[in-house]
mmCIF file of C-alpha atoms in Angstrom:
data_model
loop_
_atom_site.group_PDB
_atom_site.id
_atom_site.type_symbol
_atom_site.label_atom_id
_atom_site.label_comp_id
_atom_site.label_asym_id
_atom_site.label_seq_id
_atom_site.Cartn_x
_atom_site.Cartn_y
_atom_site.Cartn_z
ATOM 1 C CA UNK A 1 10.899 11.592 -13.206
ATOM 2 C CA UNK A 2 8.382 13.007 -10.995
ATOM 3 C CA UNK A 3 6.593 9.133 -10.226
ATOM 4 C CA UNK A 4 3.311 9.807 -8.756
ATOM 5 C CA UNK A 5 1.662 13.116 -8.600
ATOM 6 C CA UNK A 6 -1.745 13.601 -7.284
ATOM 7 C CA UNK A 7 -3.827 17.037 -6.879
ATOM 8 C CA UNK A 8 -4.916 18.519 -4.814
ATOM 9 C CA UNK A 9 -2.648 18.489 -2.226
ATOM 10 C CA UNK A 10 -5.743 19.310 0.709
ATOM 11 C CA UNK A 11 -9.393 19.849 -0.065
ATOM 12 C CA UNK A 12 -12.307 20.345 2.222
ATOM 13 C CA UNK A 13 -16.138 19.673 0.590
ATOM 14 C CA UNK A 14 -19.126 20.020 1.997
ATOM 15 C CA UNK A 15 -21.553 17.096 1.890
ATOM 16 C CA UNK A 16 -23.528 16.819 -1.582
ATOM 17 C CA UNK A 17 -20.586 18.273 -3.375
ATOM 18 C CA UNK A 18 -18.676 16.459 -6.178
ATOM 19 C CA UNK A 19 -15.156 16.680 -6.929
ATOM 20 C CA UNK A 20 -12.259 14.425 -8.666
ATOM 21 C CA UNK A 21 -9.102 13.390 -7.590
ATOM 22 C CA UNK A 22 -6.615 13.422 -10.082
ATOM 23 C CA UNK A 23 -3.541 11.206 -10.366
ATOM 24 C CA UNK A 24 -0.657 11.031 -12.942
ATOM 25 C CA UNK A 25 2.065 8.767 -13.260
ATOM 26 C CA UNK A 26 5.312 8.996 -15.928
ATOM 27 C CA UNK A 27 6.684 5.657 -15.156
ATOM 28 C CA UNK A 28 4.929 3.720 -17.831
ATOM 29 C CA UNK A 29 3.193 1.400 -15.714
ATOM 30 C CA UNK A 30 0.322 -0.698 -16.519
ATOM 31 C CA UNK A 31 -1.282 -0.795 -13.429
ATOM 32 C CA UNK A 32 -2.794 1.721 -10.953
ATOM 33 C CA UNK A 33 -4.605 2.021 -7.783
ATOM 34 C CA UNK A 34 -6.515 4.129 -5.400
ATOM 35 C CA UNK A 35 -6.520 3.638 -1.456
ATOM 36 C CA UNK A 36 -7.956 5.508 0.998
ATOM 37 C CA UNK A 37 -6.376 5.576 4.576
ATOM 38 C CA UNK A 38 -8.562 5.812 7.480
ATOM 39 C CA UNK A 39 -6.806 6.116 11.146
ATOM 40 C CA UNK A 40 -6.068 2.453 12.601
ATOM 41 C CA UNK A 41 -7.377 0.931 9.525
ATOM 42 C CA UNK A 42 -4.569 0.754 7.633
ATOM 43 C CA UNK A 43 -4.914 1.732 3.348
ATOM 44 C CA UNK A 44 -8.256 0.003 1.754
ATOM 45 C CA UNK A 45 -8.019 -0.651 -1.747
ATOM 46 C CA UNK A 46 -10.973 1.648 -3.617
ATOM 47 C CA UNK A 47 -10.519 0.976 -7.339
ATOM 48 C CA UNK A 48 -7.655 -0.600 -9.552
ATOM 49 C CA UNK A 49 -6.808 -0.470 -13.025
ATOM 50 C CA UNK A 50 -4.611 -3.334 -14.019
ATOM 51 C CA UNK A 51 -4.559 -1.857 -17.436
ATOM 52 C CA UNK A 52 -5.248 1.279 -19.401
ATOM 53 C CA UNK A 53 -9.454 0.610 -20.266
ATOM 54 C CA UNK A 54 -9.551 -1.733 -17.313
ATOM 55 C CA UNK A 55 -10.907 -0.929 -14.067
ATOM 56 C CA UNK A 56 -11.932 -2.981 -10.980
ATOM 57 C CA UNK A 57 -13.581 -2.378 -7.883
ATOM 58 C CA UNK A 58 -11.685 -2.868 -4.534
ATOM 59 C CA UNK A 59 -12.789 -3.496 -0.940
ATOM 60 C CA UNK A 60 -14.683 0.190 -0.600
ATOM 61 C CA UNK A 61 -15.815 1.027 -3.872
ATOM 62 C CA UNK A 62 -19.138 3.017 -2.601
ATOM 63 C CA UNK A 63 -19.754 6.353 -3.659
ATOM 64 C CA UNK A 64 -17.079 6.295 -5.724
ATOM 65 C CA UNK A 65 -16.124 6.389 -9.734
ATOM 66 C CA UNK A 66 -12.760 5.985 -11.437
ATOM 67 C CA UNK A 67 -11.502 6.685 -14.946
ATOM 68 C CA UNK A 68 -8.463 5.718 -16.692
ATOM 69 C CA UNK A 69 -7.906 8.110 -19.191
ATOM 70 C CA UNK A 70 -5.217 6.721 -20.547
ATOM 71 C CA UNK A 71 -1.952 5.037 -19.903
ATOM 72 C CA UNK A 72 -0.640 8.164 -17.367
ATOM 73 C CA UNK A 73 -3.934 9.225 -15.542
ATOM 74 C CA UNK A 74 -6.226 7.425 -13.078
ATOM 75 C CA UNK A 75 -8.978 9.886 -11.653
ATOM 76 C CA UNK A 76 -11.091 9.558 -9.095
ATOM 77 C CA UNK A 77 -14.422 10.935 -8.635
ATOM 78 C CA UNK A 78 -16.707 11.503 -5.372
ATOM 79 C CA UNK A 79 -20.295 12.570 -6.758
ATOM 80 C CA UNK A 80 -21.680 13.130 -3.735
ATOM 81 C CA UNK A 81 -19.223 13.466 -0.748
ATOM 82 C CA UNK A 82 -20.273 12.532 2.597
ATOM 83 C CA UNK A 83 -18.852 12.662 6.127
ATOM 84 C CA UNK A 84 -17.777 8.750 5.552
ATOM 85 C CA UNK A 85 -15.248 9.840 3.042
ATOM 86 C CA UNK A 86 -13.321 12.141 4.995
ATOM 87 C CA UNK A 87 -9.863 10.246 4.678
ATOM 88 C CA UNK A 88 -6.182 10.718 3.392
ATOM 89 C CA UNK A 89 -6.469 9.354 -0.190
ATOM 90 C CA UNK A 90 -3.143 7.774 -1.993
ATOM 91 C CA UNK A 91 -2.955 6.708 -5.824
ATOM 92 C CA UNK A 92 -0.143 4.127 -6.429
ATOM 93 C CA UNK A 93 1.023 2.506 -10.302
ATOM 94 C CA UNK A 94 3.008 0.014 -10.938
ATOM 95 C CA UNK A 95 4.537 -2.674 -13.278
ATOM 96 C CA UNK A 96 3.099 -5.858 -13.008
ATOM 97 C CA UNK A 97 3.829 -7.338 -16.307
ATOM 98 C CA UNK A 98 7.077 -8.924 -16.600
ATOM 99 C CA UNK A 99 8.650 -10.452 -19.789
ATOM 100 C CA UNK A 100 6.021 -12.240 -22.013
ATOM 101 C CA UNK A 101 3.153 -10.231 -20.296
ATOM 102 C CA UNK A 102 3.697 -12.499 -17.263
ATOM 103 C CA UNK A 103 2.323 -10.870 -13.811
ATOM 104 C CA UNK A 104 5.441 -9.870 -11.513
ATOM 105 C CA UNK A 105 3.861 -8.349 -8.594
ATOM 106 C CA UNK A 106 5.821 -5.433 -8.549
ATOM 107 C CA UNK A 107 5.952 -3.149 -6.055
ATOM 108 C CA UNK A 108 3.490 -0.121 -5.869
ATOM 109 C CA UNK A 109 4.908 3.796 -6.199
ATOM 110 C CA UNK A 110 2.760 6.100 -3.915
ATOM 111 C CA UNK A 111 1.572 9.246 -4.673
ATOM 112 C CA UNK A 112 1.761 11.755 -1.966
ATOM 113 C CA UNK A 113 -1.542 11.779 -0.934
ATOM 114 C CA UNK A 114 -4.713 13.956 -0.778
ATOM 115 C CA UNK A 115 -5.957 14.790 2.507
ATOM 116 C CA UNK A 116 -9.881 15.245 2.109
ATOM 117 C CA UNK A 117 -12.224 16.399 4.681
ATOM 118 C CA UNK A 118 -15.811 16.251 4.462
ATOM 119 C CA UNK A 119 -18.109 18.632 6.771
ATOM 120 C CA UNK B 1 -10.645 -13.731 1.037
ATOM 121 C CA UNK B 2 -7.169 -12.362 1.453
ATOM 122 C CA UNK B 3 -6.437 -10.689 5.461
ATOM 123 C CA UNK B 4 -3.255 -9.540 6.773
ATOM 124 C CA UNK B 5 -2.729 -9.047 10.608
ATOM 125 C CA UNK B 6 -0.168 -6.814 12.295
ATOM 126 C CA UNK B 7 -1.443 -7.276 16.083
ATOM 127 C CA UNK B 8 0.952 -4.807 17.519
ATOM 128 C CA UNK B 9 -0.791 -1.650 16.917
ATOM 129 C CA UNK B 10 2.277 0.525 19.133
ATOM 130 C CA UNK B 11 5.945 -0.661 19.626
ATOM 131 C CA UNK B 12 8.422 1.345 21.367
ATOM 132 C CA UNK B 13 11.417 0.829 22.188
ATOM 133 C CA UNK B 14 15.246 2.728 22.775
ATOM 134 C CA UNK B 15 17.371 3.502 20.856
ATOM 135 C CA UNK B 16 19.544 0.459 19.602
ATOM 136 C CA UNK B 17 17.373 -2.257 20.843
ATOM 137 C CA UNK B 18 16.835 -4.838 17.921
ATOM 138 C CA UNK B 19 13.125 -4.741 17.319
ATOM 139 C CA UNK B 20 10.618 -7.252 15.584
ATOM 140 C CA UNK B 21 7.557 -6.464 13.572
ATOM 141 C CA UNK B 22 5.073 -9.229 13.156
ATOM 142 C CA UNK B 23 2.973 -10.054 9.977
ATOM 143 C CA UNK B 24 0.801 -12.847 9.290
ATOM 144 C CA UNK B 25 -1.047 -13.275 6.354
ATOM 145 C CA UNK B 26 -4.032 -15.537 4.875
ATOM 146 C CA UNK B 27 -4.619 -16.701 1.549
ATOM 147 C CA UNK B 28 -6.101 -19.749 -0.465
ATOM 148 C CA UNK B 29 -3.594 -18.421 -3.687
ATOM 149 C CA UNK B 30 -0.540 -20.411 -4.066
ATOM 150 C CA UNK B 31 0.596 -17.197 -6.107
ATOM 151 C CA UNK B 32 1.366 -13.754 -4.104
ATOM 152 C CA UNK B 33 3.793 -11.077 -3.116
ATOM 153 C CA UNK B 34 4.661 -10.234 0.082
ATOM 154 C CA UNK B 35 5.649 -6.326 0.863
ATOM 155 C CA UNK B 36 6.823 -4.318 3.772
ATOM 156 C CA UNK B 37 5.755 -0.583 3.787
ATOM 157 C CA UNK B 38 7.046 2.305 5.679
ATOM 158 C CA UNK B 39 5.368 5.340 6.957
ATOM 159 C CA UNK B 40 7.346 8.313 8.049
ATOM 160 C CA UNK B 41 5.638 10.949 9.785
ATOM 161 C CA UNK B 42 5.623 13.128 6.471
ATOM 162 C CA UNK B 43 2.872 10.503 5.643
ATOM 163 C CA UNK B 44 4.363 9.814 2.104
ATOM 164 C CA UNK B 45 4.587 5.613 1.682
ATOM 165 C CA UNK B 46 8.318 3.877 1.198
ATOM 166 C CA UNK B 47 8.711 0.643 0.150
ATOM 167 C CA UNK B 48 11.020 -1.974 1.863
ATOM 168 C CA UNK B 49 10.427 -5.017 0.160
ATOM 169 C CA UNK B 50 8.558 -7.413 -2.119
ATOM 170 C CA UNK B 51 8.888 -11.247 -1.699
ATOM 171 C CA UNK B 52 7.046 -13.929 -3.878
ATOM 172 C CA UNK B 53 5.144 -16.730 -2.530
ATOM 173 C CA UNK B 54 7.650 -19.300 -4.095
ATOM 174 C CA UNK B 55 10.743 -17.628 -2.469
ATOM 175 C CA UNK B 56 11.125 -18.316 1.522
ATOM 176 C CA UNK B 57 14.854 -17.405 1.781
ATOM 177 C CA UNK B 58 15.485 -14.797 4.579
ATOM 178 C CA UNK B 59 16.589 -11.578 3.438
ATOM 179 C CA UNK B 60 19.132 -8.555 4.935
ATOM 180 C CA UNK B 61 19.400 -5.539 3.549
ATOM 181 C CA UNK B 62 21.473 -3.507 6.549
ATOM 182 C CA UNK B 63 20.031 -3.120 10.055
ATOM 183 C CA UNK B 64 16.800 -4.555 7.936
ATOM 184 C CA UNK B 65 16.060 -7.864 7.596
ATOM 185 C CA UNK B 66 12.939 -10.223 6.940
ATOM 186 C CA UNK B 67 11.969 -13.648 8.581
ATOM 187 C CA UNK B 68 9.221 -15.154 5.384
ATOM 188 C CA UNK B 69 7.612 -18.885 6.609
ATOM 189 C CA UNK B 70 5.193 -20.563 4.687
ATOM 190 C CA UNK B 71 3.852 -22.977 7.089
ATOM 191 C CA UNK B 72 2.849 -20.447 9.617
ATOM 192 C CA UNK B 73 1.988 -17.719 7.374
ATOM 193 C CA UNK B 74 4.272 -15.096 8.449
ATOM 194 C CA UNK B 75 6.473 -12.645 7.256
ATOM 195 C CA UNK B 76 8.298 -10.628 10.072
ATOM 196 C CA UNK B 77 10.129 -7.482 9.768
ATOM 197 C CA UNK B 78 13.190 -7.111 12.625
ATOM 198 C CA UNK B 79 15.003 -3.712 12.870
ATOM 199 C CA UNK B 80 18.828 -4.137 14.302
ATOM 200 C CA UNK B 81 19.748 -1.357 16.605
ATOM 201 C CA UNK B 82 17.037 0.753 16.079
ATOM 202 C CA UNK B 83 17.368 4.456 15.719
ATOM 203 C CA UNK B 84 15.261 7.450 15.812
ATOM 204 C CA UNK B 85 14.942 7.885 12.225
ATOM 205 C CA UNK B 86 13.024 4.173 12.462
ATOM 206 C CA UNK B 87 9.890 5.845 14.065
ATOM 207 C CA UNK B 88 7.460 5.242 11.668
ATOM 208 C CA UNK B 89 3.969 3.416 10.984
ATOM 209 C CA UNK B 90 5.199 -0.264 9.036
ATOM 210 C CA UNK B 91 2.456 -1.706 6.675
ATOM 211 C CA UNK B 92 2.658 -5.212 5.874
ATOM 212 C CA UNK B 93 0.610 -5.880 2.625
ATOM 213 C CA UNK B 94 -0.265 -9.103 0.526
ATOM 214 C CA UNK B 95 -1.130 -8.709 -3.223
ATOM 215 C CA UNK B 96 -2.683 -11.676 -5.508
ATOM 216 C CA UNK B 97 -3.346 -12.185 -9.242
ATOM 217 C CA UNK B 98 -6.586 -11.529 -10.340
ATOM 218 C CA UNK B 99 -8.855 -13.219 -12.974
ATOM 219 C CA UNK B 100 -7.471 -10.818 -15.925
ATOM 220 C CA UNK B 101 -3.193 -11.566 -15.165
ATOM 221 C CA UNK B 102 -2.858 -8.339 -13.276
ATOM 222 C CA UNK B 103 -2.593 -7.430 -9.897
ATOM 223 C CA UNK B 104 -6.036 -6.933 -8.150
ATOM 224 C CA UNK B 105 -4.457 -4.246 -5.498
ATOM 225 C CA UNK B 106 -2.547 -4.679 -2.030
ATOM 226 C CA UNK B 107 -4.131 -5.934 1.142
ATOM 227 C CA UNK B 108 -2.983 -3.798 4.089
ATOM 228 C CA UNK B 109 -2.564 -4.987 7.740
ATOM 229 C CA UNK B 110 -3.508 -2.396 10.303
ATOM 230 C CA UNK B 111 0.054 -0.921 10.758
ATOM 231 C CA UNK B 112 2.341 -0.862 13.435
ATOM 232 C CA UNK B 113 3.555 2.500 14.949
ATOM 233 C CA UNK B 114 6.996 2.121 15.772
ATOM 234 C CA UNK B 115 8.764 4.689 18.031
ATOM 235 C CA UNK B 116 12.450 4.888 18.848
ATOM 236 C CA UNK B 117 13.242 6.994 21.715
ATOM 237 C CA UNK B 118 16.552 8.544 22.130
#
């Protein structure tokens, strides 16, 4: 199992450009996530997908789009990049749905991240 | 809305001290997970644990274990003679149920960078 796979590894824009982040998981999990990391701020929660043709906005969803394509893939999309979003970007999936469908919290599976820098 | 605080933004310490990493949470829920986080400097994210809001019994796992109290909304993280391969940023994070039965994404603290000198 390779988990969580994101590409590109590194990518540098310059501002006005669009580009997607992709993110694949082969763990079967329902639900799937995209964070940014910011220095001293900890990860921020952009968009979520609790379930394939479900998605939710987080705490930072500006200037951002997501897509889940399908069970596996969770993409997500700067249109316009700016200077702001120049940030280590992580896509995590994970369980959540116990026996009967029942929510079980699991724990999230990182990706190893997409370093993004915006000039 | 949800917040988690880690107020120690830098702990270090030597080598085999015990050490204690502090979390403290807020929610209205009655339902939510609790989970530690670790950060090595290869940036990838581990995780340490998950504990459920119904569940306060302490846990050990090793030189790991985990202090969870309702009443004062904490759920602390104490390394037992600490070694170098400890140095690493710790995330505490909350997650809730959303409106739909799934998750509706993990609230970070801060972090706290730990280092372990030799």
């Amino acid at each position: 199992n390779a988990g969580v796979t994101q590409t590109p590894k590194f990518q540098v824009l310059k501002t006005g450009q669009s580009m997607t982040l992709q993110c694949a998981q082969d763990m079967n999990h329902n639900s799937m996530y995209w964070y940014r990391q910011d220095p001293g701020m900890g990860l921020r929660l952009i968009y979520y997908s609790a379930s394939e043709g479900t998605t939710d906005k987080g705490e930072v969803p500006n200037g951002y789009n997501v897509s889940r394509l399908n069970k596996r893939e969770f993409s997500l999309r700067l249109e316009s990049a700016a200077p702001s979003q120049t940030s280590v970007y992580f896509c995590a999936s994970s369980e959540d749905k116990g026996t009967g469908g029942l929510w079980s919290g699991d724990e999230q599976y990182f990706g190893p991240g997409t370093r993004l820098t915006v000039t | 809305a949800q917040k988690v605080t880690q107020a120690q933004t830098e702990i270090s310490v030597v080598e085999k001290e015990d050490v204690t990493l502090d979390c403290v949470y807020e929610t209205r829920d009655t339902t939510y997970y609790l989970f530690w986080y670790k950060q090595p400097p290869s940036g990838e994210l581990v995780f340490l644990i998950r504990r459920n809001s119904f569940d306060e019994q302490n846990e050990i796992s090793g030189r790991y274990s985990w202090n969870f109290q309702k009443s004062t909304s904490s759920f602390n993280f104490t390394i037992t003679a600490s070694q170098v391969v400890d140095s690493a940023v710790y995330f505490c994070a909350l997650i809730l149920l959303d409106s739909g039965g799934g998750a509706d994404g993990l609230t970070f603290g801060k972090g706290t960078h730990l280092i372990i000198q030799p």
